[in-house]
Amino acid sequence: MKSLFFPCHMCGSYDSEMLTPAYLANGSFCKFQQIVICRKCGLVYKNPVIPELNTISYSKISWGNGTIFKKRISSLALFLSELLKEIPPKTIMEIGPGPGWLAMSLQDLFPTSKYILLEASKDVAELTKRNLPNATVIPATIDEAYINNDFADLALVCGVDYLFPDFRRAIEKMHKLLTINGYLYIERNVFVESEAYVGFPIKSYKDLFGANVLMTTWFAVDQYKQFLTLFFDIVSEKSFFHDETDGFKCIINGFLCKKKVIRSEYYDGSTSWYEANMASLCRLNKESNNPISTNAKLQIVATKLWNTFQCWRLHK
């Protein structure tokens, strides 16, 4: 059985503590996979990752009629076209395009570009090909596809990077496949402080970590931006309000990045998000019966006391 055991994707440390066992698709706890937090930088991630145990598939009906998605995608396409209109990309590669709605919108704006789409689900890839008959559609994950370096002028990764089993290696691969002046647009709504996924409020550990068993990484938003700067310069960023369920808002954060020379393999740890991320997770514990670790419980209490003390100092 293929198993992937990692150091922290951000800082390279193996010093982590377990928050909870990972969830399986049936809602039960996994005996082997864990959700851990790095004690050095505070990244929350699944470790080890055993792909065979994380079984879920996307189909042609996973997006419904797509109304709520298409509205945001139209806005995103205009956002990208304004930033890239002076130098239209010759080759556009999208990782996880789903039905291909973003590429369809971009075709109207960049009609001479060549489109290469990697879709992991064969069922969905067939739909993508019907929607984009002139595009090259490859039914594969980024791990499975062989792609030459310096190939694409623009890579698009919308709401799928947190599903990569080998997260860091996939980001490194995207960096390599871009041309020397290439751009990456990447977005996600999976963060430690997220209120909701699409149409799905986050009220417990099970909601955050078990909503999709393919998820592998949970950054804080600012921490994610710092991670991206290991590989890219962030040119622009945009937040999209996607939907709201029972007062819980789903916000998608997107970043347009330009490839740069990698200066350091891992983040140097000058800032740690450990306490902030523990505090964000604290809001979930009251509504969760997860076997959170003793150290995590103590850290949550300490963080609460420290925040209370800081507020007292500011207002005394």
Tab-separated table of C-alpha atoms in Angstrom:
chain	number	residue	atom	x	y	z
A	1	MET	CA	0.000	0.000	0.000
A	2	LYS	CA	1.496	3.320	-1.077
A	3	SER	CA	2.066	5.594	1.912
A	4	LEU	CA	3.538	9.095	1.995
A	5	PHE	CA	5.184	10.349	5.188
A	6	PHE	CA	6.315	13.967	5.117
A	7	PRO	CA	8.184	16.603	7.012
A	8	CYS	CA	6.221	19.845	7.232
A	9	HIS	CA	5.516	21.060	3.693
A	10	MET	CA	6.325	24.626	4.718
A	11	CYS	CA	9.339	24.537	7.044
A	12	GLY	CA	10.647	20.977	6.668
A	13	SER	CA	10.360	20.107	10.369
A	14	TYR	CA	9.281	16.689	11.610
A	15	ASP	CA	8.321	18.155	15.008
A	16	SER	CA	4.538	17.919	15.038
A	17	GLU	CA	1.708	16.887	17.320
A	18	MET	CA	-1.468	15.031	16.505
A	19	LEU	CA	-4.714	16.991	16.584
A	20	THR	CA	-7.033	14.152	15.620
A	21	PRO	CA	-7.042	10.942	13.637
A	22	ALA	CA	-7.929	11.618	10.010
A	23	TYR	CA	-11.411	10.798	8.776
A	24	LEU	CA	-12.468	8.182	6.272
A	25	ALA	CA	-15.251	8.622	3.719
A	26	ASN	CA	-17.748	6.829	5.980
A	27	GLY	CA	-17.106	9.324	8.803
A	28	SER	CA	-15.090	6.962	10.988
A	29	PHE	CA	-11.533	7.585	12.163
A	30	CYS	CA	-8.615	6.204	10.191
A	31	LYS	CA	-6.285	3.903	12.138
A	32	PHE	CA	-3.171	5.157	10.379
A	33	GLN	CA	-3.555	8.685	9.014
A	34	GLN	CA	-3.486	11.663	11.349
A	35	ILE	CA	-4.148	15.387	11.212
A	36	VAL	CA	-1.101	17.061	12.778
A	37	ILE	CA	0.118	20.577	13.444
A	38	CYS	CA	3.746	21.556	12.963
A	39	ARG	CA	5.161	22.880	16.220
A	40	LYS	CA	7.636	25.091	14.363
A	41	CYS	CA	5.484	26.968	11.822
A	42	GLY	CA	1.930	25.890	12.659
A	43	LEU	CA	0.970	24.248	9.358
A	44	VAL	CA	-1.881	21.763	9.759
A	45	TYR	CA	-1.612	18.772	7.454
A	46	LYS	CA	-2.431	15.094	7.042
A	47	ASN	CA	0.462	12.774	7.825
A	48	PRO	CA	0.957	10.112	6.687
A	49	VAL	CA	-1.153	10.231	3.525
A	50	ILE	CA	-2.317	6.839	2.268
A	51	PRO	CA	-4.101	7.509	-1.047
A	52	GLU	CA	-5.759	4.087	-1.170
A	53	LEU	CA	-7.676	4.880	2.032
A	54	ASN	CA	-8.909	8.250	0.791
A	55	THR	CA	-11.434	7.137	-1.775
A	56	ILE	CA	-13.861	9.643	-3.230
A	57	SER	CA	-14.730	10.364	-6.837
A	58	TYR	CA	-16.108	13.314	-8.740
A	59	SER	CA	-18.722	12.819	-11.434
A	60	LYS	CA	-20.497	14.851	-14.086
A	61	ILE	CA	-23.190	15.825	-11.550
A	62	SER	CA	-20.823	16.975	-8.782
A	63	TRP	CA	-21.303	20.654	-9.722
A	64	GLY	CA	-25.070	20.568	-10.351
A	65	ASN	CA	-26.079	23.069	-13.031
A	66	GLY	CA	-23.055	25.185	-12.107
A	67	THR	CA	-24.929	28.481	-11.708
A	68	ILE	CA	-23.196	29.503	-8.483
A	69	PHE	CA	-19.777	28.527	-9.880
A	70	LYS	CA	-20.178	30.143	-13.301
A	71	LYS	CA	-20.930	33.565	-11.814
A	72	ARG	CA	-17.649	33.594	-9.922
A	73	ILE	CA	-15.716	32.116	-12.831
A	74	SER	CA	-16.852	34.944	-15.120
A	75	SER	CA	-15.533	37.435	-12.569
A	76	LEU	CA	-12.270	35.497	-12.283
A	77	ALA	CA	-11.780	35.367	-16.058
A	78	LEU	CA	-12.119	39.146	-16.285
A	79	PHE	CA	-9.713	39.576	-13.356
A	80	LEU	CA	-7.087	37.454	-15.123
A	81	SER	CA	-7.608	39.039	-18.521
A	82	GLU	CA	-7.037	42.541	-17.156
A	83	LEU	CA	-3.732	41.483	-15.597
A	84	LEU	CA	-2.498	39.430	-18.557
A	85	LYS	CA	-3.869	41.351	-21.555
A	86	GLU	CA	-0.526	42.970	-22.442
A	87	ILE	CA	1.213	39.609	-22.837
A	88	PRO	CA	-1.432	36.956	-23.661
A	89	PRO	CA	-0.269	33.474	-22.610
A	90	LYS	CA	0.581	31.146	-25.493
A	91	THR	CA	-0.010	27.973	-23.475
A	92	ILE	CA	-2.476	27.694	-20.596
A	93	MET	CA	-2.509	24.613	-18.385
A	94	GLU	CA	-5.272	24.008	-15.868
A	95	ILE	CA	-5.007	21.433	-13.103
A	96	GLY	CA	-8.401	20.076	-12.109
A	97	PRO	CA	-10.624	22.029	-14.528
A	98	GLY	CA	-13.823	20.154	-13.693
A	99	PRO	CA	-16.291	20.717	-16.544
A	100	GLY	CA	-13.920	23.321	-18.024
A	101	TRP	CA	-15.911	26.482	-17.311
A	102	LEU	CA	-12.880	28.678	-16.597
A	103	ALA	CA	-11.073	27.581	-19.758
A	104	MET	CA	-14.265	28.192	-21.733
A	105	SER	CA	-14.420	31.762	-20.401
A	106	LEU	CA	-10.736	32.356	-21.098
A	107	GLN	CA	-11.054	31.072	-24.672
A	108	ASP	CA	-13.232	34.080	-25.445
A	109	LEU	CA	-10.538	36.387	-24.032
A	110	PHE	CA	-7.437	34.508	-25.234
A	111	PRO	CA	-8.652	32.763	-28.423
A	112	THR	CA	-5.166	32.049	-29.783
A	113	SER	CA	-3.874	30.341	-26.623
A	114	LYS	CA	-3.322	26.597	-26.485
A	115	TYR	CA	-5.211	24.862	-23.636
A	116	ILE	CA	-3.927	21.777	-21.789
A	117	LEU	CA	-6.298	20.476	-19.107
A	118	LEU	CA	-5.460	17.810	-16.513
A	119	GLU	CA	-8.595	16.286	-14.981
A	120	ALA	CA	-8.189	13.402	-12.533
A	121	SER	CA	-11.677	11.944	-13.037
A	122	LYS	CA	-12.106	10.144	-16.365
A	123	ASP	CA	-15.862	10.654	-16.119
A	124	VAL	CA	-15.444	14.432	-15.707
A	125	ALA	CA	-12.657	14.571	-18.312
A	126	GLU	CA	-15.117	13.273	-20.919
A	127	LEU	CA	-17.449	16.171	-20.090
A	128	THR	CA	-14.522	18.613	-20.224
A	129	LYS	CA	-13.583	17.382	-23.696
A	130	ARG	CA	-17.151	17.799	-24.939
A	131	ASN	CA	-17.201	21.377	-23.645
A	132	LEU	CA	-13.734	22.140	-25.053
A	133	PRO	CA	-13.267	19.987	-28.168
A	134	ASN	CA	-10.197	21.933	-29.316
A	135	ALA	CA	-8.377	21.655	-25.982
A	136	THR	CA	-6.014	18.860	-25.012
A	137	VAL	CA	-7.696	17.057	-22.107
A	138	ILE	CA	-5.566	14.586	-20.149
A	139	PRO	CA	-7.349	12.247	-17.687
A	140	ALA	CA	-4.649	12.309	-15.023
A	141	THR	CA	-3.543	13.969	-11.803
A	142	ILE	CA	-0.518	16.243	-11.771
A	143	ASP	CA	1.422	13.415	-10.096
A	144	GLU	CA	0.559	10.992	-12.892
A	145	ALA	CA	1.194	13.290	-15.862
A	146	TYR	CA	4.654	13.677	-17.357
A	147	ILE	CA	5.125	17.348	-18.264
A	148	ASN	CA	8.278	18.982	-19.604
A	149	ASN	CA	9.821	21.863	-17.703
A	150	ASP	CA	9.350	25.428	-19.020
A	151	PHE	CA	6.207	24.407	-20.868
A	152	ALA	CA	3.276	26.654	-19.851
A	153	ASP	CA	2.958	30.434	-19.744
A	154	LEU	CA	0.023	30.274	-17.335
A	155	ALA	CA	-0.991	27.534	-14.908
A	156	LEU	CA	-4.426	27.567	-13.276
A	157	VAL	CA	-5.115	25.713	-10.034
A	158	CYS	CA	-8.581	26.547	-8.740
A	159	GLY	CA	-9.710	24.805	-5.586
A	160	VAL	CA	-7.710	21.607	-5.976
A	161	ASP	CA	-4.227	22.116	-4.495
A	162	TYR	CA	-5.399	21.042	-1.031
A	163	LEU	CA	-6.329	17.675	-2.576
A	164	PHE	CA	-2.789	16.875	-3.750
A	165	PRO	CA	-1.546	13.779	-1.869
A	166	ASP	CA	2.066	14.980	-2.111
A	167	PHE	CA	1.305	18.676	-1.728
A	168	ARG	CA	4.779	20.187	-1.785
A	169	ARG	CA	6.018	18.036	-4.640
A	170	ALA	CA	3.001	19.079	-6.740
A	171	ILE	CA	3.709	22.783	-6.110
A	172	GLU	CA	7.357	22.236	-7.062
A	173	LYS	CA	6.235	20.491	-10.260
A	174	MET	CA	4.001	23.430	-11.178
A	175	HIS	CA	6.908	25.789	-10.633
A	176	LYS	CA	9.084	23.729	-12.999
A	177	LEU	CA	6.497	23.411	-15.775
A	178	LEU	CA	6.131	27.195	-16.043
A	179	THR	CA	8.278	29.192	-18.454
A	180	ILE	CA	10.842	31.559	-16.970
A	181	ASN	CA	8.319	34.430	-17.017
A	182	GLY	CA	5.320	32.197	-16.418
A	183	TYR	CA	2.376	32.882	-14.139
A	184	LEU	CA	0.417	30.740	-11.710
A	185	TYR	CA	-3.111	31.564	-10.631
A	186	ILE	CA	-4.015	29.529	-7.577
A	187	GLU	CA	-7.011	29.751	-5.271
A	188	ARG	CA	-8.519	27.887	-2.356
A	189	ASN	CA	-11.126	28.201	0.376
A	190	VAL	CA	-9.586	25.551	2.625
A	191	PHE	CA	-7.912	27.367	5.513
A	192	VAL	CA	-7.665	26.871	9.251
A	193	GLU	CA	-9.876	29.913	9.795
A	194	SER	CA	-12.445	29.120	7.072
A	195	GLU	CA	-16.061	29.536	8.171
A	196	ALA	CA	-17.490	27.322	5.449
A	197	TYR	CA	-16.735	25.249	2.418
A	198	VAL	CA	-19.070	25.595	-0.583
A	199	GLY	CA	-22.566	25.265	0.883
A	200	PHE	CA	-21.144	23.596	3.991
A	201	PRO	CA	-20.702	25.373	7.372
A	202	ILE	CA	-17.630	24.405	9.408
A	203	LYS	CA	-18.654	23.849	13.031
A	204	SER	CA	-16.447	20.974	14.143
A	205	TYR	CA	-13.209	19.137	13.477
A	206	LYS	CA	-15.194	16.625	11.455
A	207	ASP	CA	-16.507	19.439	9.242
A	208	LEU	CA	-13.047	20.956	8.737
A	209	PHE	CA	-11.032	17.781	8.289
A	210	GLY	CA	-13.631	15.232	7.167
A	211	ALA	CA	-15.764	17.063	4.604
A	212	ASN	CA	-13.529	15.737	1.834
A	213	VAL	CA	-11.148	12.910	2.683
A	214	LEU	CA	-8.819	13.958	-0.158
A	215	MET	CA	-7.874	17.165	1.686
A	216	THR	CA	-4.296	17.212	2.947
A	217	THR	CA	-3.322	20.775	3.992
A	218	TRP	CA	-4.846	23.582	6.039
A	219	PHE	CA	-2.859	26.837	6.140
A	220	ALA	CA	-3.797	30.163	7.665
A	221	VAL	CA	-4.403	32.636	4.819
A	222	ASP	CA	-1.308	34.740	5.592
A	223	GLN	CA	0.722	31.583	6.072
A	224	TYR	CA	-0.349	30.301	2.657
A	225	LYS	CA	0.774	33.555	1.046
A	226	GLN	CA	4.150	33.165	2.753
A	227	PHE	CA	4.425	29.592	1.473
A	228	LEU	CA	3.736	30.697	-2.099
A	229	THR	CA	6.555	33.257	-1.901
A	230	LEU	CA	9.046	30.406	-1.613
A	231	PHE	CA	8.377	29.737	-5.308
A	232	PHE	CA	6.666	32.831	-6.720
A	233	ASP	CA	6.233	36.575	-6.453
A	234	ILE	CA	2.611	37.402	-5.695
A	235	VAL	CA	1.529	39.932	-8.326
A	236	SER	CA	-2.089	40.359	-7.285
A	237	GLU	CA	-4.688	38.761	-5.083
A	238	LYS	CA	-8.452	38.675	-4.976
A	239	SER	CA	-11.076	37.359	-2.572
A	240	PHE	CA	-14.414	36.067	-3.817
A	241	PHE	CA	-17.560	35.706	-1.731
A	242	HIS	CA	-18.933	32.393	-2.946
A	243	ASP	CA	-21.979	31.635	-0.833
A	244	GLU	CA	-23.402	31.767	2.689
A	245	THR	CA	-25.088	28.977	4.642
A	246	ASP	CA	-26.715	29.613	8.036
A	247	GLY	CA	-24.593	32.734	8.466
A	248	PHE	CA	-21.328	30.949	7.622
A	249	LYS	CA	-19.589	32.543	4.628
A	250	CYS	CA	-17.508	30.693	2.067
A	251	ILE	CA	-14.684	32.978	0.941
A	252	ILE	CA	-12.278	31.958	-1.819
A	253	ASN	CA	-8.825	33.548	-1.814
A	254	GLY	CA	-7.004	33.732	-5.134
A	255	PHE	CA	-3.415	34.701	-5.931
A	256	LEU	CA	-1.806	35.540	-9.254
A	257	CYS	CA	1.882	34.702	-8.947
A	258	LYS	CA	4.930	35.046	-11.163
A	259	LYS	CA	7.629	32.390	-11.222
A	260	LYS	CA	10.889	33.301	-9.530
A	261	VAL	CA	14.191	31.618	-8.772
A	262	ILE	CA	13.896	29.495	-5.626
A	263	ARG	CA	16.309	30.814	-2.998
A	264	SER	CA	15.413	28.560	-0.093
A	265	GLU	CA	13.976	25.057	-0.034
A	266	TYR	CA	11.877	25.666	3.086
A	267	TYR	CA	10.508	28.589	5.040
A	268	ASP	CA	13.042	29.749	7.645
A	269	GLY	CA	10.521	29.863	10.476
A	270	SER	CA	11.005	33.540	11.334
A	271	THR	CA	7.238	33.706	11.919
A	272	SER	CA	5.193	30.912	13.445
A	273	TRP	CA	1.442	30.544	13.026
A	274	TYR	CA	1.252	27.819	15.672
A	275	GLU	CA	-0.565	29.824	18.329
A	276	ALA	CA	-2.826	31.623	15.844
A	277	ASN	CA	-3.813	28.370	14.163
A	278	MET	CA	-4.450	26.682	17.494
A	279	ALA	CA	-6.676	29.611	18.444
A	280	SER	CA	-8.572	29.263	15.152
A	281	LEU	CA	-9.070	25.553	15.808
A	282	CYS	CA	-10.226	26.331	19.335
A	283	ARG	CA	-13.538	27.650	18.032
A	284	LEU	CA	-14.371	24.160	16.771
A	285	ASN	CA	-13.621	22.135	19.882
A	286	LYS	CA	-16.822	23.008	21.724
A	287	GLU	CA	-18.855	21.346	18.992
A	288	SER	CA	-16.605	18.377	18.463
A	289	ASN	CA	-15.953	15.176	20.379
A	290	ASN	CA	-12.633	14.587	18.654
A	291	PRO	CA	-9.782	13.032	20.643
A	292	ILE	CA	-7.694	16.210	20.527
A	293	SER	CA	-4.253	15.772	22.073
A	294	THR	CA	-3.476	16.873	25.626
A	295	ASN	CA	-0.761	19.233	24.409
A	296	ALA	CA	-3.236	20.794	21.985
A	297	LYS	CA	-5.771	21.272	24.786
A	298	LEU	CA	-3.165	22.921	27.005
A	299	GLN	CA	-2.044	25.176	24.155
A	300	ILE	CA	-5.642	26.252	23.515
A	301	VAL	CA	-6.102	27.155	27.185
A	302	ALA	CA	-2.780	29.025	27.252
A	303	THR	CA	-3.687	30.940	24.089
A	304	LYS	CA	-7.041	31.950	25.566
A	305	LEU	CA	-5.372	33.187	28.772
A	306	TRP	CA	-2.737	35.100	26.792
A	307	ASN	CA	-5.351	36.761	24.594
A	308	THR	CA	-7.383	37.718	27.652
A	309	PHE	CA	-4.279	39.219	29.283
A	310	GLN	CA	-3.413	41.179	26.146
A	311	CYS	CA	-6.928	42.594	25.938
A	312	TRP	CA	-6.732	43.600	29.622
A	313	ARG	CA	-3.405	45.391	29.005
A	314	LEU	CA	-4.827	47.311	26.067
A	315	HIS	CA	-7.954	48.462	27.865
A	316	LYS	CA	-6.819	48.975	31.450
